[in-house]
Coordinates of C-alpha atoms and ligand atoms in Angstrom, one line a residue:
Chain A
M100 CA -32.5 12.8 13.3
K101 CA -32.4 9.1 12.5
R102 CA -30.8 6.8 15.0
V103 CA -27.7 5.2 13.5
E104 CA -26.2 3.7 16.7
C105 CA -27.5 1.6 19.7
E106 CA -26.0 1.5 23.1
F107 CA -26.2 -2.3 23.0
E108 CA -24.6 -3.0 19.7
A109 CA -21.1 -3.3 21.2
E110 CA -22.5 -6.0 23.5
V111 CA -24.1 -7.8 20.6
L112 CA -20.8 -7.6 18.6
D113 CA -18.8 -9.0 21.5
A114 CA -21.3 -11.9 21.8
V115 CA -20.9 -12.6 18.1
F116 CA -17.0 -12.4 18.2
Q117 CA -16.9 -14.7 21.2
G118 CA -19.3 -17.2 19.6
R119 CA -22.0 -16.6 22.3
W120 CA -24.6 -15.2 19.9
P121 CA -27.5 -16.0 20.1
E122 CA -27.8 -18.9 22.5
Q123 CA -25.4 -17.8 25.2
A124 CA -25.9 -14.1 24.8
G125 CA -28.5 -13.9 27.6
E126 CA -32.2 -13.4 27.3
P127 CA -32.3 -9.6 27.9
L128 CA -29.9 -9.0 25.0
R129 CA -31.7 -11.3 22.7
A130 CA -35.0 -9.7 23.6
H131 CA -33.6 -6.3 22.9
A132 CA -32.2 -7.3 19.6
A133 CA -35.5 -8.8 18.6
Q134 CA -37.1 -5.4 18.6
C135 CA -34.0 -3.2 17.8
E136 CA -33.3 -2.9 14.1
I137 CA -29.7 -1.8 14.6
C138 CA -28.7 -4.7 16.9
R139 CA -30.5 -7.2 14.6
D140 CA -28.5 -5.9 11.6
V141 CA -25.2 -6.0 13.6
A142 CA -25.8 -9.6 14.7
A143 CA -26.7 -10.7 11.2
V144 CA -23.9 -8.9 9.4
A145 CA -21.2 -9.5 12.0
G146 CA -22.2 -13.1 12.2
A147 CA -22.0 -13.8 8.5
I148 CA -18.7 -11.8 8.0
S149 CA -17.1 -13.3 11.1
E150 CA -17.8 -16.8 9.9
S151 CA -16.4 -16.0 6.5
R152 CA -13.2 -14.6 8.1
E153 CA -12.8 -17.8 10.1
A154 CA -13.1 -19.9 6.9
L155 CA -10.7 -17.8 4.9
V156 CA -8.1 -17.6 7.7
A157 CA -8.3 -21.4 8.1
E158 CA -7.4 -22.1 4.5
A159 CA -4.9 -19.3 3.9
A160 CA -1.7 -20.8 2.4
L161 CA 0.8 -18.0 2.8
P162 CA 4.6 -17.7 2.4
D163 CA 6.4 -17.9 5.7
A164 CA 7.6 -14.8 7.5
S165 CA 11.3 -15.5 6.9
R166 CA 10.8 -15.8 3.2
V167 CA 8.8 -12.5 3.1
W168 CA 11.6 -10.9 5.2
R169 CA 14.4 -12.1 2.9
R170 CA 12.7 -11.1 -0.3
S171 CA 11.9 -7.7 1.2
Q172 CA 15.5 -7.2 2.1
L173 CA 16.8 -8.3 -1.3
R174 CA 14.3 -6.0 -3.0
A175 CA 15.2 -3.0 -0.7
R176 CA 18.9 -3.5 -1.6
Q177 CA 18.2 -3.6 -5.3
E178 CA 16.0 -0.5 -5.1
A179 CA 18.7 1.3 -3.0
V180 CA 21.3 0.5 -5.7
Q181 CA 19.0 1.8 -8.5
A182 CA 18.1 4.9 -6.5
A183 CA 21.8 5.6 -5.8
G184 CA 22.7 5.4 -9.5
R185 CA 20.2 8.0 -10.6
P186 CA 21.3 11.1 -8.7
I187 CA 25.0 10.5 -9.6
T188 CA 24.1 10.5 -13.3
A189 CA 22.1 13.7 -12.9
A190 CA 24.9 15.3 -10.9
Q191 CA 27.4 14.4 -13.6
V192 CA 25.3 16.0 -16.3
I193 CA 25.0 19.2 -14.3
A194 CA 28.7 19.2 -13.5
F195 CA 29.6 18.8 -17.2
A196 CA 27.3 21.7 -18.2
C197 CA 28.9 23.9 -15.5
A198 CA 32.4 23.0 -16.5
M199 CA 31.7 23.8 -20.2
G200 CA 30.1 27.1 -19.2
L201 CA 33.1 28.0 -17.0
L202 CA 35.6 27.0 -19.7
G203 CA 33.8 29.2 -22.2
A204 CA 33.8 32.1 -19.9
V205 CA 37.5 31.8 -19.1
F206 CA 38.4 31.4 -22.7
G207 CA 36.3 34.4 -23.7
A208 CA 37.7 36.6 -21.0
T209 CA 41.4 35.7 -21.6
S210 CA 41.8 35.2 -25.3
T211 CA 42.7 38.3 -27.2
W212 CA 41.9 36.4 -30.5
F213 CA 38.4 35.6 -29.3
Q214 CA 37.7 39.2 -28.4
G215 CA 39.2 40.5 -31.6
A216 CA 37.1 37.9 -33.6
L217 CA 34.0 39.1 -31.9
G218 CA 34.7 42.7 -32.9
R219 CA 35.5 41.7 -36.5
M220 CA 32.3 39.6 -36.6
A221 CA 30.4 42.8 -36.3
S222 CA 32.0 44.1 -39.6
F223 CA 31.7 40.6 -41.1
E224 CA 35.0 40.2 -43.0
A225 CA 35.2 36.6 -44.1
G226 CA 38.8 36.7 -45.2
A227 CA 39.9 38.1 -41.9
M228 CA 37.8 35.5 -40.0
L229 CA 39.6 32.7 -41.9
A230 CA 43.0 34.2 -41.2
S231 CA 42.3 34.6 -37.5
A232 CA 40.9 31.0 -37.3
S233 CA 44.2 29.6 -38.6
K234 CA 46.1 32.0 -36.2
L235 CA 43.9 30.6 -33.3
L236 CA 44.8 27.0 -34.3
M237 CA 48.5 27.8 -34.2
E238 CA 48.4 29.7 -30.9
H239 CA 45.9 27.5 -29.0
G240 CA 46.1 24.2 -31.0
A241 CA 46.1 21.9 -27.9
F242 CA 43.2 23.8 -26.3
V243 CA 41.0 23.7 -29.4
L244 CA 41.6 20.0 -29.8
S245 CA 40.7 19.2 -26.2
L246 CA 37.6 21.4 -26.5
V247 CA 36.5 19.5 -29.6
A248 CA 37.2 16.2 -27.8
A249 CA 35.1 17.3 -24.8
V250 CA 32.2 18.5 -27.0
F251 CA 32.0 15.2 -28.9
L252 CA 33.4 12.6 -26.5
V253 CA 31.6 13.5 -23.3
P254 CA 28.1 13.3 -24.7
A255 CA 29.0 9.9 -26.3
V256 CA 30.2 8.6 -22.9
F257 CA 26.9 9.8 -21.3
Y258 CA 24.9 8.2 -24.0
V259 CA 26.5 4.9 -23.4
A260 CA 26.2 5.2 -19.6
L261 CA 22.5 6.2 -19.7
G262 CA 21.7 3.6 -22.3
R263 CA 22.9 0.9 -19.9
E264 CA 20.3 1.7 -17.3
Chain B
M149 CA -8.9 -1.6 18.5
F150 CA -8.6 -4.6 16.2
R151 CA -9.3 -8.0 17.7
D152 CA -6.5 -10.1 19.1
T153 CA -4.3 -7.1 19.7
T154 CA -1.4 -8.5 21.7
F155 CA 1.9 -6.8 21.1
S156 CA 4.6 -5.3 23.2
D157 CA 6.0 -2.0 22.1
L158 CA 8.9 -2.4 19.7
N159 CA 9.6 1.2 18.9
R160 CA 13.1 1.8 17.6
S161 CA 13.2 5.3 16.3
D162 CA 17.0 5.5 16.5
A163 CA 17.3 2.8 13.9
A164 CA 15.5 4.9 11.4
D165 CA 18.6 6.8 10.6
E166 CA 20.6 3.7 9.6
A167 CA 21.3 2.7 6.0
R168 CA 18.3 2.6 3.8
T169 CA 18.3 -1.1 3.3
E170 CA 18.0 -1.6 7.1
F171 CA 14.4 -1.9 8.2
V172 CA 13.2 -0.3 11.4
V173 CA 11.6 -3.5 12.6
D174 CA 14.1 -6.4 13.2
E175 CA 13.5 -9.8 11.8
D176 CA 12.2 -11.5 15.0
A177 CA 9.7 -8.7 15.6
F178 CA 8.6 -8.8 12.0
R179 CA 8.1 -12.6 12.1
G180 CA 5.9 -12.3 15.1
F181 CA 3.9 -9.4 13.6
Y182 CA 3.5 -11.2 10.3
E183 CA 2.4 -14.4 12.0
R184 CA -0.3 -12.5 14.0
T185 CA -1.6 -10.4 11.1
S186 CA -1.0 -12.0 7.7
R187 CA -3.9 -14.5 7.6
G188 CA -6.4 -11.9 8.6
L189 CA -4.9 -9.4 6.2
W190 CA -5.0 -11.9 3.4
A191 CA -8.7 -12.7 4.1
Y192 CA -9.3 -8.9 4.0
L193 CA -7.6 -8.6 0.6
V194 CA -9.5 -11.6 -0.8
R195 CA -12.7 -10.1 0.3
I196 CA -12.1 -6.6 -1.0
T197 CA -10.5 -7.6 -4.3
G198 CA -12.5 -10.8 -4.9
D199 CA -9.3 -12.3 -6.3
R200 CA -7.1 -14.8 -4.4
E201 CA -4.1 -14.5 -6.7
L202 CA -4.2 -10.7 -6.5
A203 CA -4.6 -11.0 -2.7
D204 CA -1.4 -13.2 -2.6
D205 CA 0.6 -10.5 -4.5
L206 CA -0.8 -7.6 -2.6
L207 CA -0.1 -9.3 0.7
Q208 CA 3.6 -9.5 0.0
E209 CA 3.6 -6.0 -1.4
T210 CA 1.9 -4.7 1.7
Y211 CA 4.5 -6.1 4.0
Y212 CA 7.3 -4.9 1.8
R213 CA 6.0 -1.4 1.8
F214 CA 5.4 -1.6 5.6
L215 CA 9.0 -2.5 6.1
R216 CA 10.3 0.0 3.6
A217 CA 8.3 2.9 5.1
A218 CA 10.8 3.0 8.0
A219 CA 7.9 4.3 10.1
T220 CA 8.0 3.8 13.9
H221 CA 4.8 2.8 15.5
E222 CA 3.7 3.3 19.1
S223 CA 2.0 -0.1 19.4
E224 CA 0.8 -3.3 17.6
A225 CA -2.5 -1.5 16.9
H226 CA -0.7 1.2 15.0
R227 CA 1.3 -1.3 13.1
R228 CA -1.8 -3.2 12.3
N229 CA -3.6 -0.1 11.2
S230 CA -0.7 0.7 9.0
V231 CA -0.7 -2.6 7.1
Y232 CA -4.5 -2.4 6.6
L233 CA -4.1 1.1 5.3
I234 CA -1.4 0.0 2.9
A235 CA -3.3 -3.1 1.8
G236 CA -6.5 -1.0 1.2
N237 CA -4.6 1.5 -0.9
L238 CA -2.9 -1.2 -3.0
A239 CA -6.2 -2.9 -3.6
R240 CA -7.7 0.4 -4.7
D241 CA -4.8 1.1 -7.1
A242 CA -4.9 -2.5 -8.5
R243 CA -8.6 -2.0 -9.1
R244 CA -8.0 1.2 -11.0
R245 CA -5.1 -0.2 -13.0
S246 CA -7.0 -3.3 -14.1
L247 CA -10.6 -2.3 -14.4
A248 CA -10.5 -4.0 -17.8
R249 CA -9.0 -7.2 -16.5
I250 CA -10.9 -7.6 -13.2
P251 CA -14.6 -6.8 -12.9
A252 CA -15.1 -3.8 -10.6
I253 CA -17.6 -5.8 -8.6
P254 CA -16.3 -9.3 -8.8
A255 CA -18.8 -12.1 -9.3
G256 CA -17.4 -13.9 -6.3
E257 CA -17.2 -17.3 -8.1
E258 CA -13.7 -17.8 -7.0
I259 CA -14.5 -16.9 -3.4
E260 CA -17.5 -19.1 -3.5
Q261 CA -15.4 -22.0 -4.8
V262 CA -12.9 -21.4 -2.0
S263 CA -15.5 -21.1 0.7
S264 CA -17.5 -24.1 -0.3
A265 CA -14.4 -26.2 0.0
S266 CA -14.0 -25.0 3.6
P267 CA -15.4 -27.0 6.4
A268 CA -16.3 -24.0 8.6
G269 CA -19.9 -22.7 8.6
S270 CA -22.8 -23.7 6.5
P271 CA -22.2 -23.6 2.7
E272 CA -25.5 -22.0 2.2
G273 CA -24.7 -19.1 4.5
R274 CA -21.4 -18.5 2.8
A275 CA -22.9 -18.5 -0.7
D276 CA -25.3 -15.8 0.6
L277 CA -22.5 -13.8 2.0
N278 CA -20.5 -14.0 -1.2
R279 CA -23.5 -12.8 -3.3
A280 CA -24.2 -10.0 -0.8
M281 CA -20.6 -8.9 -0.7
S282 CA -20.3 -8.9 -4.5
A283 CA -23.2 -6.5 -4.7
L284 CA -21.4 -3.9 -2.5
Q285 CA -18.9 -1.3 -3.6
P286 CA -15.3 -2.1 -2.7
R287 CA -15.2 0.6 0.0
E288 CA -18.4 -0.8 1.5
R289 CA -17.0 -4.3 1.6
A290 CA -13.8 -2.9 3.3
M291 CA -15.8 -1.0 5.8
L292 CA -17.9 -3.9 6.9
W293 CA -15.0 -6.3 6.9
L294 CA -12.9 -4.0 9.1
A295 CA -15.8 -3.5 11.5
Y296 CA -17.2 -7.0 11.7
A297 CA -14.3 -9.3 10.8
E298 CA -11.5 -7.3 12.4
G299 CA -13.4 -5.6 15.1
A300 CA -11.7 -2.3 14.2
S301 CA -12.8 0.9 15.9
H302 CA -14.6 3.7 14.0
E303 CA -11.4 5.7 14.2
E304 CA -9.4 2.9 12.7
I305 CA -11.9 2.3 9.9
A306 CA -12.0 6.0 9.1
G307 CA -8.2 6.1 9.0
A308 CA -7.8 3.0 6.8
L309 CA -10.4 4.1 4.3
G310 CA -9.8 7.8 4.2
I311 CA -13.3 8.6 5.4
R312 CA -14.1 11.6 7.7
R313 CA -14.7 10.2 11.2
G314 CA -17.9 12.2 11.5
S315 CA -19.4 10.5 8.4
L316 CA -18.4 7.0 9.4
K317 CA -21.3 6.2 11.8
T318 CA -23.9 7.1 9.2
L319 CA -22.0 5.3 6.4
L320 CA -21.6 2.2 8.5
Y321 CA -25.2 2.2 9.4
R322 CA -26.4 2.5 5.8
T323 CA -23.9 -0.1 4.5
R324 CA -24.9 -2.5 7.3
R325 CA -28.6 -2.0 6.5
K326 CA -27.9 -2.7 2.8
M327 CA -25.9 -5.8 3.7
A328 CA -28.6 -7.1 6.1
A329 CA -31.1 -6.6 3.3
L330 CA -28.9 -8.5 0.9
L331 CA -28.5 -11.3 3.3
G332 CA -32.3 -11.4 3.2
G333 CA -32.8 -11.3 6.9
R334 CA -32.0 -15.0 6.9
R335 CA -30.2 -14.7 10.3
P336 CA -32.0 -13.5 13.4
Ligands
LIG55 ZN1 -30.0 -2.2 20.0

Protein backbone atom coordinates (compact mmCIF):
# COMPACT_ATOMS: atom_id res chain seq x y z
CA MET A 1 0.00 0.00 0.00
CA LYS A 2 1.19 3.47 -0.88
CA ARG A 3 2.47 5.61 1.97
CA VAL A 4 0.15 8.60 2.51
CA GLU A 5 1.56 9.84 5.83
CA CYS A 6 4.96 10.51 7.34
CA GLU A 7 5.86 10.49 11.01
CA PHE A 8 7.67 13.83 10.57
CA GLU A 9 4.95 15.77 8.77
CA ALA A 10 3.49 17.17 12.00
CA GLU A 11 6.92 18.48 12.89
CA VAL A 12 7.30 20.09 9.49
CA LEU A 13 3.82 21.61 9.82
CA ASP A 14 4.64 23.05 13.25
CA ALA A 15 7.79 24.61 11.84
CA VAL A 16 5.76 26.19 9.03
CA PHE A 17 3.05 27.47 11.40
CA GLN A 18 5.65 28.92 13.76
CA GLY A 19 7.54 30.58 10.91
CA ARG A 20 10.65 28.44 11.51
CA TRP A 21 10.57 26.68 8.14
CA PRO A 22 13.04 26.15 6.57
CA GLU A 23 15.93 28.14 8.09
CA GLN A 24 15.21 27.53 11.78
CA ALA A 25 13.70 24.08 11.45
CA GLY A 26 16.94 22.23 12.17
CA GLU A 27 19.23 20.43 9.79
CA PRO A 28 17.89 16.88 10.44
CA LEU A 29 14.31 17.86 9.58
CA ARG A 30 15.41 19.76 6.48
CA ALA A 31 17.52 16.81 5.38
CA HIS A 32 14.58 14.47 5.90
CA ALA A 33 12.22 16.70 3.93
CA ALA A 34 14.73 16.89 1.09
CA GLN A 35 14.26 13.19 0.43
CA CYS A 36 10.66 12.71 1.68
CA GLU A 37 7.99 13.53 -0.87
CA ILE A 38 5.26 13.83 1.76
CA CYS A 39 7.12 16.30 3.98
CA ARG A 40 8.21 18.28 0.96
CA ASP A 41 4.60 18.61 -0.20
CA VAL A 42 3.44 19.50 3.32
CA ALA A 43 6.08 22.24 3.58
CA ALA A 44 5.26 23.68 0.13
CA VAL A 45 1.48 23.55 0.43
CA ALA A 46 1.25 24.60 4.09
CA GLY A 47 3.76 27.38 3.48
CA ALA A 48 1.81 28.88 0.59
CA ILE A 49 -1.59 28.49 2.23
CA SER A 50 -0.44 29.78 5.60
CA GLU A 51 0.98 32.87 3.95
CA SER A 52 -2.24 33.47 2.06
CA ARG A 53 -4.22 33.18 5.29
CA GLU A 54 -2.02 35.75 7.00
CA ALA A 55 -2.55 38.18 4.11
CA LEU A 56 -6.34 37.74 4.04
CA VAL A 57 -6.70 37.95 7.82
CA ALA A 58 -4.66 41.18 7.85
CA GLU A 59 -6.95 42.88 5.37
CA ALA A 60 -10.33 41.56 6.52
CA ALA A 61 -12.73 44.47 7.10
CA LEU A 62 -15.54 42.90 9.10
CA PRO A 63 -18.53 44.27 11.01
CA ASP A 64 -17.85 44.42 14.72
CA ALA A 65 -19.15 41.75 17.08
CA SER A 66 -21.77 43.98 18.74
CA ARG A 67 -23.32 44.79 15.40
CA VAL A 68 -23.48 41.12 14.38
CA TRP A 69 -25.00 40.32 17.77
CA ARG A 70 -27.67 43.04 17.54
CA ARG A 71 -28.63 42.13 14.00
CA SER A 72 -28.84 38.46 14.91
CA GLN A 73 -31.12 39.23 17.87
CA LEU A 74 -33.37 41.42 15.76
CA ARG A 75 -33.63 38.77 13.09
CA ALA A 76 -34.28 36.01 15.61
CA ARG A 77 -37.16 38.05 17.07
CA GLN A 78 -38.64 38.71 13.64
CA GLU A 79 -38.43 35.04 12.75
CA ALA A 80 -39.94 34.02 16.08
CA VAL A 81 -42.92 36.33 15.47
CA GLN A 82 -43.41 34.94 11.97
CA ALA A 83 -43.09 31.37 13.20
CA ALA A 84 -45.62 32.00 15.99
CA GLY A 85 -48.15 33.37 13.50
CA ARG A 86 -48.18 30.29 11.30
CA PRO A 87 -49.29 27.54 13.75
CA ILE A 88 -52.12 29.75 15.09
CA THR A 89 -53.53 30.20 11.59
CA ALA A 90 -53.35 26.48 10.92
CA ALA A 91 -54.96 25.71 14.29
CA GLN A 92 -57.78 28.11 13.53
CA VAL A 93 -58.51 26.43 10.21
CA ILE A 94 -58.61 23.00 11.88
CA ALA A 95 -60.80 24.29 14.71
CA PHE A 96 -63.24 25.79 12.22
CA ALA A 97 -63.49 22.53 10.29
CA CYS A 98 -64.10 20.61 13.52
CA ALA A 99 -66.75 23.06 14.68
CA MET A 100 -68.61 22.83 11.39
CA GLY A 101 -68.46 19.04 11.47
CA LEU A 102 -69.76 18.93 15.02
CA LEU A 103 -72.53 21.41 14.24
CA GLY A 104 -73.65 19.31 11.29
CA ALA A 105 -73.65 16.15 13.36
CA VAL A 106 -75.68 17.72 16.18
CA PHE A 107 -78.15 19.22 13.75
CA GLY A 108 -78.54 15.96 11.87
CA ALA A 109 -79.07 13.98 15.06
CA THR A 110 -81.55 16.36 16.69
CA SER A 111 -83.67 17.79 13.85
CA THR A 112 -86.74 15.74 13.06
CA TRP A 113 -87.16 17.82 9.90
CA PHE A 114 -83.67 16.91 8.67
CA GLN A 115 -84.24 13.20 9.25
CA GLY A 116 -87.64 13.40 7.60
CA ALA A 117 -86.15 15.27 4.63
CA LEU A 118 -83.49 12.59 4.26
CA GLY A 119 -86.20 9.94 4.12
CA ARG A 120 -88.24 11.92 1.58
CA MET A 121 -85.15 12.53 -0.53
CA ALA A 122 -85.07 8.82 -1.20
CA SER A 123 -88.55 9.03 -2.79
CA PHE A 124 -87.60 12.40 -4.43
CA GLU A 125 -90.78 14.42 -4.05
CA ALA A 126 -89.94 17.99 -5.11
CA GLY A 127 -93.17 19.55 -3.80
CA ALA A 128 -92.77 17.99 -0.37
CA MET A 129 -89.08 19.10 -0.27
CA LEU A 130 -90.06 22.72 -0.95
CA ALA A 131 -92.77 22.60 1.70
CA SER A 132 -90.48 21.11 4.29
CA ALA A 133 -87.77 23.72 3.45
CA SER A 134 -90.17 26.57 4.27
CA LYS A 135 -91.21 24.67 7.42
CA LEU A 136 -87.51 24.47 8.37
CA LEU A 137 -87.03 28.22 7.89
CA MET A 138 -90.01 28.94 10.15
CA GLU A 139 -88.96 26.51 12.86
CA HIS A 140 -85.14 27.06 12.80
CA GLY A 141 -84.85 30.52 11.12
CA ALA A 142 -82.16 31.93 13.42
CA PHE A 143 -80.12 28.74 13.23
CA VAL A 144 -80.22 28.58 9.43
CA LEU A 145 -79.21 32.25 9.19
CA SER A 146 -76.21 31.78 11.48
CA LEU A 147 -75.22 28.67 9.56
CA VAL A 148 -75.27 30.61 6.28
CA ALA A 149 -73.28 33.42 7.93
CA ALA A 150 -70.68 30.93 9.19
CA VAL A 151 -70.34 29.25 5.81
CA PHE A 152 -69.77 32.52 3.95
CA LEU A 153 -68.26 34.86 6.52
CA VAL A 154 -65.66 32.66 8.17
CA PRO A 155 -63.84 31.74 4.93
CA ALA A 156 -63.90 35.45 3.97
CA VAL A 157 -62.25 36.35 7.28
CA PHE A 158 -59.63 33.66 6.74
CA TYR A 159 -58.98 34.84 3.24
CA VAL A 160 -58.26 38.36 4.48
CA ALA A 161 -56.10 37.11 7.37
CA LEU A 162 -54.00 34.79 5.20
CA GLY A 163 -53.71 37.37 2.48
CA ARG A 164 -51.99 39.74 4.90
CA GLU A 165 -49.08 37.35 5.59
CA MET B 1 -7.38 20.98 17.07
CA PHE B 2 -7.51 24.31 15.26
CA ARG B 3 -4.66 26.72 15.77
CA ASP B 4 -4.94 29.39 18.47
CA THR B 5 -7.54 27.50 20.44
CA THR B 6 -7.85 29.46 23.66
CA PHE B 7 -11.30 29.35 25.20
CA SER B 8 -12.66 28.62 28.62
CA ASP B 9 -15.73 26.47 28.73
CA LEU B 10 -18.92 28.49 28.52
CA ASN B 11 -21.45 25.74 28.42
CA ARG B 12 -24.89 26.87 29.49
CA SER B 13 -27.27 24.05 28.75
CA ASP B 14 -29.91 25.36 31.19
CA ALA B 15 -30.33 28.49 29.08
CA ALA B 16 -31.37 26.42 26.08
CA ASP B 17 -34.91 26.13 27.40
CA GLU B 18 -35.45 29.87 27.56
CA ALA B 19 -37.42 31.89 25.06
CA ARG B 20 -36.53 31.18 21.46
CA THR B 21 -35.14 34.64 20.89
CA GLU B 22 -32.60 34.16 23.71
CA PHE B 23 -29.31 32.77 22.47
CA VAL B 24 -27.46 30.12 24.44
CA VAL B 25 -24.24 32.14 24.30
CA ASP B 26 -24.33 35.55 26.00
CA GLU B 27 -23.18 38.71 24.30
CA ASP B 28 -19.78 38.93 25.97
CA ALA B 29 -18.93 35.33 25.21
CA PHE B 30 -20.10 35.78 21.64
CA ARG B 31 -18.04 38.93 21.20
CA GLY B 32 -14.89 37.14 22.34
CA PHE B 33 -15.59 34.13 20.16
CA TYR B 34 -16.34 36.32 17.13
CA GLU B 35 -13.18 38.33 17.60
CA ARG B 36 -11.07 35.19 17.80
CA THR B 37 -12.66 33.39 14.86
CA SER B 38 -14.23 35.81 12.37
CA ARG B 39 -11.11 36.84 10.45
CA GLY B 40 -9.94 33.29 9.94
CA LEU B 41 -13.45 32.20 9.02
CA TRP B 42 -13.78 35.04 6.52
CA ALA B 43 -10.45 34.07 4.93
CA TYR B 44 -11.76 30.50 4.67
CA LEU B 45 -14.97 31.70 3.01
CA VAL B 46 -13.07 33.93 0.59
CA ARG B 47 -10.87 31.00 -0.38
CA ILE B 48 -13.57 28.40 -0.84
CA THR B 49 -16.06 30.68 -2.60
CA GLY B 50 -13.56 32.85 -4.48
CA ASP B 51 -15.91 35.78 -3.88
CA ARG B 52 -15.32 38.43 -1.21
CA GLU B 53 -18.83 39.87 -1.22
CA LEU B 54 -20.34 36.44 -0.89
CA ALA B 55 -17.86 35.73 1.92
CA ASP B 56 -19.06 38.89 3.74
CA ASP B 57 -22.69 37.74 3.52
CA LEU B 58 -21.97 34.14 4.43
CA LEU B 59 -19.90 35.21 7.42
CA GLN B 60 -22.85 37.03 9.00
CA GLU B 61 -25.21 34.23 8.09
CA THR B 62 -22.83 31.72 9.67
CA TYR B 63 -22.76 33.51 13.02
CA TYR B 64 -26.50 34.02 12.93
CA ARG B 65 -27.10 30.32 12.40
CA PHE B 66 -24.54 29.48 15.04
CA LEU B 67 -26.40 31.65 17.57
CA ARG B 68 -29.80 30.42 16.42
CA ALA B 69 -28.85 26.76 16.65
CA ALA B 70 -29.05 27.00 20.47
CA ALA B 71 -26.50 24.20 20.63
CA THR B 72 -24.28 23.90 23.66
CA HIS B 73 -20.63 23.21 23.01
CA GLU B 74 -18.12 21.56 25.29
CA SER B 75 -15.26 23.81 24.29
CA GLU B 76 -13.95 26.53 22.01
CA ALA B 77 -12.77 23.84 19.62
CA HIS B 78 -16.32 22.50 19.28
CA ARG B 79 -17.70 25.97 18.74
CA ARG B 80 -15.04 26.62 16.14
CA ASN B 81 -15.80 23.34 14.37
CA SER B 82 -19.44 24.26 14.41
CA VAL B 83 -18.95 27.61 12.64
CA TYR B 84 -16.63 26.09 10.05
CA LEU B 85 -19.20 23.39 9.38
CA ILE B 86 -22.01 25.94 9.02
CA ALA B 87 -19.84 28.15 6.79
CA GLY B 88 -18.85 25.22 4.57
CA ASN B 89 -22.47 24.16 4.15
CA LEU B 90 -23.59 27.71 3.36
CA ALA B 91 -20.82 28.07 0.77
CA ARG B 92 -21.84 24.78 -0.83
CA ASP B 93 -25.52 25.81 -0.91
CA ALA B 94 -24.63 29.21 -2.36
CA ARG B 95 -22.57 27.51 -5.05
CA ARG B 96 -25.48 25.23 -5.96
CA ARG B 97 -27.94 28.12 -6.01
CA SER B 98 -25.84 30.37 -8.18
CA LEU B 99 -23.90 28.14 -10.52
CA ALA B 100 -25.15 30.37 -13.31
CA ARG B 101 -24.03 33.54 -11.54
CA ILE B 102 -20.69 32.47 -10.08
CA PRO B 103 -18.28 30.18 -11.93
CA ALA B 104 -18.00 26.79 -10.20
CA ILE B 105 -14.25 27.18 -10.17
CA PRO B 106 -13.66 30.89 -9.77
CA ALA B 107 -10.93 32.43 -11.83
CA GLY B 108 -9.54 34.01 -8.68
CA GLU B 109 -9.09 37.45 -10.23
CA GLU B 110 -10.76 39.08 -7.29
CA ILE B 111 -8.59 37.21 -4.82
CA GLU B 112 -5.55 38.03 -6.88
CA GLN B 113 -6.43 41.68 -6.84
CA VAL B 114 -6.95 41.56 -3.09
CA SER B 115 -3.78 39.65 -2.44
CA SER B 116 -1.56 41.74 -4.63
CA ALA B 117 -2.64 44.78 -2.64
CA SER B 118 -1.50 43.09 0.54
CA PRO B 119 1.97 43.75 1.92
CA ALA B 120 2.47 40.25 3.35
CA GLY B 121 4.37 37.62 1.35
CA SER B 122 5.70 37.81 -2.18
CA PRO B 123 3.14 38.82 -4.85
CA GLU B 124 4.55 36.19 -7.15
CA GLY B 125 3.92 33.43 -4.63
CA ARG B 126 0.37 34.59 -3.98
CA ALA B 127 -0.47 34.68 -7.66
CA ASP B 128 0.78 31.09 -7.90
CA LEU B 129 -1.37 30.08 -4.96
CA ASN B 130 -4.45 31.77 -6.45
CA ARG B 131 -4.01 29.97 -9.73
CA ALA B 132 -3.41 26.66 -8.01
CA MET B 133 -6.42 27.06 -5.69
CA SER B 134 -8.65 27.99 -8.62
CA ALA B 135 -7.77 24.73 -10.33
CA LEU B 136 -9.01 22.68 -7.35
CA GLN B 137 -12.55 21.57 -6.56
CA PRO B 138 -14.27 23.55 -3.79
CA ARG B 139 -14.05 20.59 -1.43
CA GLU B 140 -10.36 20.19 -2.14
CA ARG B 141 -9.77 23.86 -1.43
CA ALA B 142 -11.68 23.58 1.84
CA MET B 143 -9.75 20.47 2.83
CA LEU B 144 -6.33 22.04 2.26
CA TRP B 145 -7.38 25.29 3.89
CA LEU B 146 -8.64 23.60 7.04
CA ALA B 147 -5.51 21.48 7.26
CA TYR B 148 -2.85 24.03 6.39
CA ALA B 149 -4.33 27.44 7.19
CA GLU B 150 -6.34 26.45 10.25
CA GLY B 151 -4.28 23.51 11.43
CA ALA B 152 -7.43 21.43 11.90
CA SER B 153 -7.13 17.77 12.86
CA HIS B 154 -8.18 14.99 10.49
CA GLU B 155 -11.25 14.41 12.61
CA GLU B 156 -12.24 18.06 12.42
CA ILE B 157 -11.73 18.22 8.66
CA ALA B 158 -13.74 15.04 8.13
CA GLY B 159 -16.53 16.45 10.31
CA ALA B 160 -16.57 19.85 8.62
CA LEU B 161 -16.63 18.42 5.09
CA GLY B 162 -18.77 15.36 5.65
CA ILE B 163 -16.01 12.98 4.60
CA ARG B 164 -15.50 9.57 6.22
CA ARG B 165 -12.55 9.80 8.55
CA GLY B 166 -11.04 6.64 7.06
CA SER B 167 -10.92 8.22 3.60
CA LEU B 168 -9.50 11.54 4.70
CA LYS B 169 -5.81 10.60 4.89
CA THR B 170 -5.77 9.37 1.33
CA LEU B 171 -7.85 12.26 0.04
CA LEU B 172 -5.65 14.77 1.81
CA TYR B 173 -2.53 13.11 0.45
CA ARG B 174 -3.86 13.19 -3.14
CA THR B 175 -5.10 16.77 -2.90
CA ARG B 176 -1.82 17.91 -1.39
CA ARG B 177 0.10 16.18 -4.19
CA LYS B 178 -2.09 17.88 -6.76
CA MET B 179 -1.62 21.27 -5.09
CA ALA B 180 2.14 20.82 -4.82
CA ALA B 181 2.27 19.99 -8.52
CA LEU B 182 0.12 23.04 -9.31
CA LEU B 183 2.47 25.19 -7.27
CA GLY B 184 5.11 23.85 -9.58
CA GLY B 185 7.53 22.74 -6.92
CA ARG B 186 8.54 26.36 -6.64
CA ARG B 187 9.01 26.02 -2.89
CA PRO B 188 11.47 23.57 -1.33
ZN1 LIG C 1 8.61 12.83 5.84
